[in-house]
């Protein structure tokens, strides 16, 4: 199993509605990208989050499946239209 985790630090102008819509869009991706085994985006409740207020956790059977997800038009569309406009910083970890 490949675990793909993303920590998001959104800009001050990001609204709760934008983040809620983003979470819903990301969590709907398994319906259109079958290579995703699970995907959740939630508020990071850790007191060590260093401003990274949200985290995406997802799983894939293989590196190839992760690549398919990364390049899939539905994922790219969310990245370009919903994430980048409100993003301040991001940390990605894959294991």
mmCIF file with all atom_site columns, C-alpha atoms in Angstrom:
data_model
loop_
_atom_site.group_PDB
_atom_site.id
_atom_site.type_symbol
_atom_site.label_atom_id
_atom_site.label_alt_id
_atom_site.label_comp_id
_atom_site.label_asym_id
_atom_site.label_entity_id
_atom_site.label_seq_id
_atom_site.pdbx_PDB_ins_code
_atom_site.Cartn_x
_atom_site.Cartn_y
_atom_site.Cartn_z
_atom_site.occupancy
_atom_site.B_iso_or_equiv
_atom_site.pdbx_formal_charge
_atom_site.auth_seq_id
_atom_site.auth_comp_id
_atom_site.auth_asym_id
_atom_site.auth_atom_id
_atom_site.pdbx_PDB_model_num
ATOM 1  C CA . UNK A 1 1  ? 0.000   0.000  0.000   1.00 0.00 ? 1  UNK A CA 1
ATOM 2  C CA . UNK A 1 2  ? 1.223   3.481  -0.933  1.00 0.00 ? 2  UNK A CA 1
ATOM 3  C CA . UNK A 1 3  ? 0.148   6.247  1.437   1.00 0.00 ? 3  UNK A CA 1
ATOM 4  C CA . UNK A 1 4  ? -0.035  9.757  -0.019  1.00 0.00 ? 4  UNK A CA 1
ATOM 5  C CA . UNK A 1 5  ? -0.419  12.517 2.578   1.00 0.00 ? 5  UNK A CA 1
ATOM 6  C CA . UNK A 1 6  ? -0.674  16.247 1.989   1.00 0.00 ? 6  UNK A CA 1
ATOM 7  C CA . UNK A 1 7  ? -0.592  19.011 4.591   1.00 0.00 ? 7  UNK A CA 1
ATOM 8  C CA . UNK A 1 8  ? -2.177  22.284 3.500   1.00 0.00 ? 8  UNK A CA 1
ATOM 9  C CA . UNK A 1 9  ? -1.574  25.780 4.809   1.00 0.00 ? 9  UNK A CA 1
ATOM 10 C CA . UNK A 1 10 ? -4.167  28.020 3.210   1.00 0.00 ? 10 UNK A CA 1
ATOM 11 C CA . UNK A 1 11 ? -3.826  31.765 2.731   1.00 0.00 ? 11 UNK A CA 1
ATOM 12 C CA . UNK A 1 12 ? -5.590  34.236 4.998   1.00 0.00 ? 12 UNK A CA 1
ATOM 13 C CA . UNK A 1 13 ? -8.129  35.011 2.264   1.00 0.00 ? 13 UNK A CA 1
ATOM 14 C CA . UNK A 1 14 ? -9.267  31.376 2.000   1.00 0.00 ? 14 UNK A CA 1
ATOM 15 C CA . UNK A 1 15 ? -12.851 31.047 3.214   1.00 0.00 ? 15 UNK A CA 1
ATOM 16 C CA . UNK A 1 16 ? -14.427 28.197 5.121   1.00 0.00 ? 16 UNK A CA 1
ATOM 17 C CA . UNK A 1 17 ? -16.775 27.693 2.159   1.00 0.00 ? 17 UNK A CA 1
ATOM 18 C CA . UNK A 1 18 ? -13.846 27.307 -0.268  1.00 0.00 ? 18 UNK A CA 1
ATOM 19 C CA . UNK A 1 19 ? -12.165 24.768 1.995   1.00 0.00 ? 19 UNK A CA 1
ATOM 20 C CA . UNK A 1 20 ? -15.425 22.852 2.482   1.00 0.00 ? 20 UNK A CA 1
ATOM 21 C CA . UNK A 1 21 ? -15.998 22.751 -1.291  1.00 0.00 ? 21 UNK A CA 1
ATOM 22 C CA . UNK A 1 22 ? -12.410 21.621 -1.836  1.00 0.00 ? 22 UNK A CA 1
ATOM 23 C CA . UNK A 1 23 ? -12.759 18.833 0.721   1.00 0.00 ? 23 UNK A CA 1
ATOM 24 C CA . UNK A 1 24 ? -15.972 17.621 -0.923  1.00 0.00 ? 24 UNK A CA 1
ATOM 25 C CA . UNK A 1 25 ? -14.407 17.713 -4.393  1.00 0.00 ? 25 UNK A CA 1
ATOM 26 C CA . UNK A 1 26 ? -11.343 15.765 -3.262  1.00 0.00 ? 26 UNK A CA 1
ATOM 27 C CA . UNK A 1 27 ? -13.375 13.184 -1.351  1.00 0.00 ? 27 UNK A CA 1
ATOM 28 C CA . UNK A 1 28 ? -15.501 12.603 -4.478  1.00 0.00 ? 28 UNK A CA 1
ATOM 29 C CA . UNK A 1 29 ? -12.437 11.681 -6.559  1.00 0.00 ? 29 UNK A CA 1
ATOM 30 C CA . UNK A 1 30 ? -12.599 7.937  -5.738  1.00 0.00 ? 30 UNK A CA 1
ATOM 31 C CA . UNK A 1 31 ? -15.881 7.878  -7.665  1.00 0.00 ? 31 UNK A CA 1
ATOM 32 C CA . UNK A 1 32 ? -14.057 8.873  -10.870 1.00 0.00 ? 32 UNK A CA 1
ATOM 33 C CA . UNK A 1 33 ? -10.540 7.537  -10.199 1.00 0.00 ? 33 UNK A CA 1
ATOM 34 C CA . UNK A 1 34 ? -10.854 3.860  -9.227  1.00 0.00 ? 34 UNK A CA 1
ATOM 35 C CA . UNK A 1 35 ? -7.147  3.596  -8.401  1.00 0.00 ? 35 UNK A CA 1
ATOM 36 C CA . UNK A 1 36 ? -7.807  5.556  -5.177  1.00 0.00 ? 36 UNK A CA 1
ATOM 37 C CA . UNK A 1 37 ? -8.385  3.042  -2.375  1.00 0.00 ? 37 UNK A CA 1
ATOM 38 C CA . UNK A 1 38 ? -9.276  5.710  0.195   1.00 0.00 ? 38 UNK A CA 1
ATOM 39 C CA . UNK A 1 39 ? -9.120  9.482  0.402   1.00 0.00 ? 39 UNK A CA 1
ATOM 40 C CA . UNK A 1 40 ? -10.044 11.754 3.293   1.00 0.00 ? 40 UNK A CA 1
ATOM 41 C CA . UNK A 1 41 ? -9.423  15.440 3.863   1.00 0.00 ? 41 UNK A CA 1
ATOM 42 C CA . UNK A 1 42 ? -9.961  16.763 7.346   1.00 0.00 ? 42 UNK A CA 1
ATOM 43 C CA . UNK A 1 43 ? -8.960  19.571 9.643   1.00 0.00 ? 43 UNK A CA 1
ATOM 44 C CA . UNK A 1 44 ? -5.627  18.841 11.299  1.00 0.00 ? 44 UNK A CA 1
ATOM 45 C CA . UNK A 1 45 ? -6.287  18.830 15.052  1.00 0.00 ? 45 UNK A CA 1
ATOM 46 C CA . UNK A 1 46 ? -2.658  18.289 16.058  1.00 0.00 ? 46 UNK A CA 1
ATOM 47 C CA . UNK A 1 47 ? -1.213  20.953 18.312  1.00 0.00 ? 47 UNK A CA 1
ATOM 48 C CA . UNK A 1 48 ? 2.059   20.492 16.378  1.00 0.00 ? 48 UNK A CA 1
ATOM 49 C CA . UNK A 1 49 ? 0.598   21.355 12.965  1.00 0.00 ? 49 UNK A CA 1
ATOM 50 C CA . UNK A 1 50 ? 2.683   24.534 12.500  1.00 0.00 ? 50 UNK A CA 1
ATOM 51 C CA . UNK A 1 51 ? -0.129  26.236 10.661  1.00 0.00 ? 51 UNK A CA 1
ATOM 52 C CA . UNK A 1 52 ? -0.895  23.302 8.356   1.00 0.00 ? 52 UNK A CA 1
ATOM 53 C CA . UNK A 1 53 ? -4.574  23.325 9.210   1.00 0.00 ? 53 UNK A CA 1
ATOM 54 C CA . UNK A 1 54 ? -5.802  20.583 6.842   1.00 0.00 ? 54 UNK A CA 1
ATOM 55 C CA . UNK A 1 55 ? -4.527  17.179 5.834   1.00 0.00 ? 55 UNK A CA 1
ATOM 56 C CA . UNK A 1 56 ? -5.352  14.861 2.995   1.00 0.00 ? 56 UNK A CA 1
ATOM 57 C CA . UNK A 1 57 ? -4.679  11.166 3.559   1.00 0.00 ? 57 UNK A CA 1
ATOM 58 C CA . UNK A 1 58 ? -5.050  8.723  0.686   1.00 0.00 ? 58 UNK A CA 1
ATOM 59 C CA . UNK A 1 59 ? -4.040  5.215  -0.286  1.00 0.00 ? 59 UNK A CA 1
ATOM 60 C CA . UNK A 1 60 ? -3.113  3.415  -3.486  1.00 0.00 ? 60 UNK A CA 1
ATOM 61 C CA . UNK A 1 61 ? -2.104  -0.133 -4.345  1.00 0.00 ? 61 UNK A CA 1
ATOM 62 C CA . UNK A 1 62 ? 0.991   0.916  -6.300  1.00 0.00 ? 62 UNK A CA 1
ATOM 63 C CA . UNK A 1 63 ? 3.200   3.785  -7.413  1.00 0.00 ? 63 UNK A CA 1
ATOM 64 C CA . UNK A 1 64 ? 1.587   3.486  -10.847 1.00 0.00 ? 64 UNK A CA 1
ATOM 65 C CA . UNK A 1 65 ? -1.852  4.024  -9.305  1.00 0.00 ? 65 UNK A CA 1
ATOM 66 C CA . UNK A 1 66 ? -0.553  7.124  -7.493  1.00 0.00 ? 66 UNK A CA 1
ATOM 67 C CA . UNK A 1 67 ? 0.807   8.407  -10.814 1.00 0.00 ? 67 UNK A CA 1
ATOM 68 C CA . UNK A 1 68 ? -2.554  7.805  -12.510 1.00 0.00 ? 68 UNK A CA 1
ATOM 69 C CA . UNK A 1 69 ? -4.275  9.822  -9.756  1.00 0.00 ? 69 UNK A CA 1
ATOM 70 C CA . UNK A 1 70 ? -1.694  12.619 -9.913  1.00 0.00 ? 70 UNK A CA 1
ATOM 71 C CA . UNK A 1 71 ? -2.125  13.043 -13.659 1.00 0.00 ? 71 UNK A CA 1
ATOM 72 C CA . UNK A 1 72 ? -5.873  12.406 -13.874 1.00 0.00 ? 72 UNK A CA 1
ATOM 73 C CA . UNK A 1 73 ? -7.762  15.376 -15.375 1.00 0.00 ? 73 UNK A CA 1
ATOM 74 C CA . UNK A 1 74 ? -10.234 15.463 -12.456 1.00 0.00 ? 74 UNK A CA 1
ATOM 75 C CA . UNK A 1 75 ? -7.375  15.776 -9.938  1.00 0.00 ? 75 UNK A CA 1
ATOM 76 C CA . UNK A 1 76 ? -5.503  18.326 -12.050 1.00 0.00 ? 76 UNK A CA 1
ATOM 77 C CA . UNK A 1 77 ? -8.677  20.409 -12.400 1.00 0.00 ? 77 UNK A CA 1
ATOM 78 C CA . UNK A 1 78 ? -9.154  20.532 -8.607  1.00 0.00 ? 78 UNK A CA 1
ATOM 79 C CA . UNK A 1 79 ? -5.482  21.374 -8.130  1.00 0.00 ? 79 UNK A CA 1
ATOM 80 C CA . UNK A 1 80 ? -5.576  24.247 -10.621 1.00 0.00 ? 80 UNK A CA 1
ATOM 81 C CA . UNK A 1 81 ? -9.044  25.640 -9.877  1.00 0.00 ? 81 UNK A CA 1
ATOM 82 C CA . UNK A 1 82 ? -9.530  25.048 -6.154  1.00 0.00 ? 82 UNK A CA 1
ATOM 83 C CA . UNK A 1 83 ? -6.213  24.374 -4.414  1.00 0.00 ? 83 UNK A CA 1
ATOM 84 C CA . UNK A 1 84 ? -3.679  26.718 -5.992  1.00 0.00 ? 84 UNK A CA 1
ATOM 85 C CA . UNK A 1 85 ? -5.838  29.866 -5.731  1.00 0.00 ? 85 UNK A CA 1
ATOM 86 C CA . UNK A 1 86 ? -6.065  29.560 -1.917  1.00 0.00 ? 86 UNK A CA 1
ATOM 87 C CA . UNK A 1 87 ? -2.852  27.722 -1.078  1.00 0.00 ? 87 UNK A CA 1
ATOM 88 C CA . UNK A 1 88 ? -0.072  29.333 0.920   1.00 0.00 ? 88 UNK A CA 1
ATOM 89 C CA . UNK A 1 89 ? 2.167   26.308 1.563   1.00 0.00 ? 89 UNK A CA 1
ATOM 90 C CA . UNK A 1 90 ? 2.018   22.548 1.140   1.00 0.00 ? 90 UNK A CA 1
ATOM 91 C CA . UNK A 1 91 ? 3.965   19.549 2.392   1.00 0.00 ? 91 UNK A CA 1
ATOM 92 C CA . UNK A 1 92 ? 3.614   16.191 0.659   1.00 0.00 ? 92 UNK A CA 1
ATOM 93 C CA . UNK A 1 93 ? 4.763   12.840 2.022   1.00 0.00 ? 93 UNK A CA 1
ATOM 94 C CA . UNK A 1 94 ? 4.511   9.476  0.291   1.00 0.00 ? 94 UNK A CA 1
ATOM 95 C CA . UNK A 1 95 ? 5.387   6.191  1.958   1.00 0.00 ? 95 UNK A CA 1
#
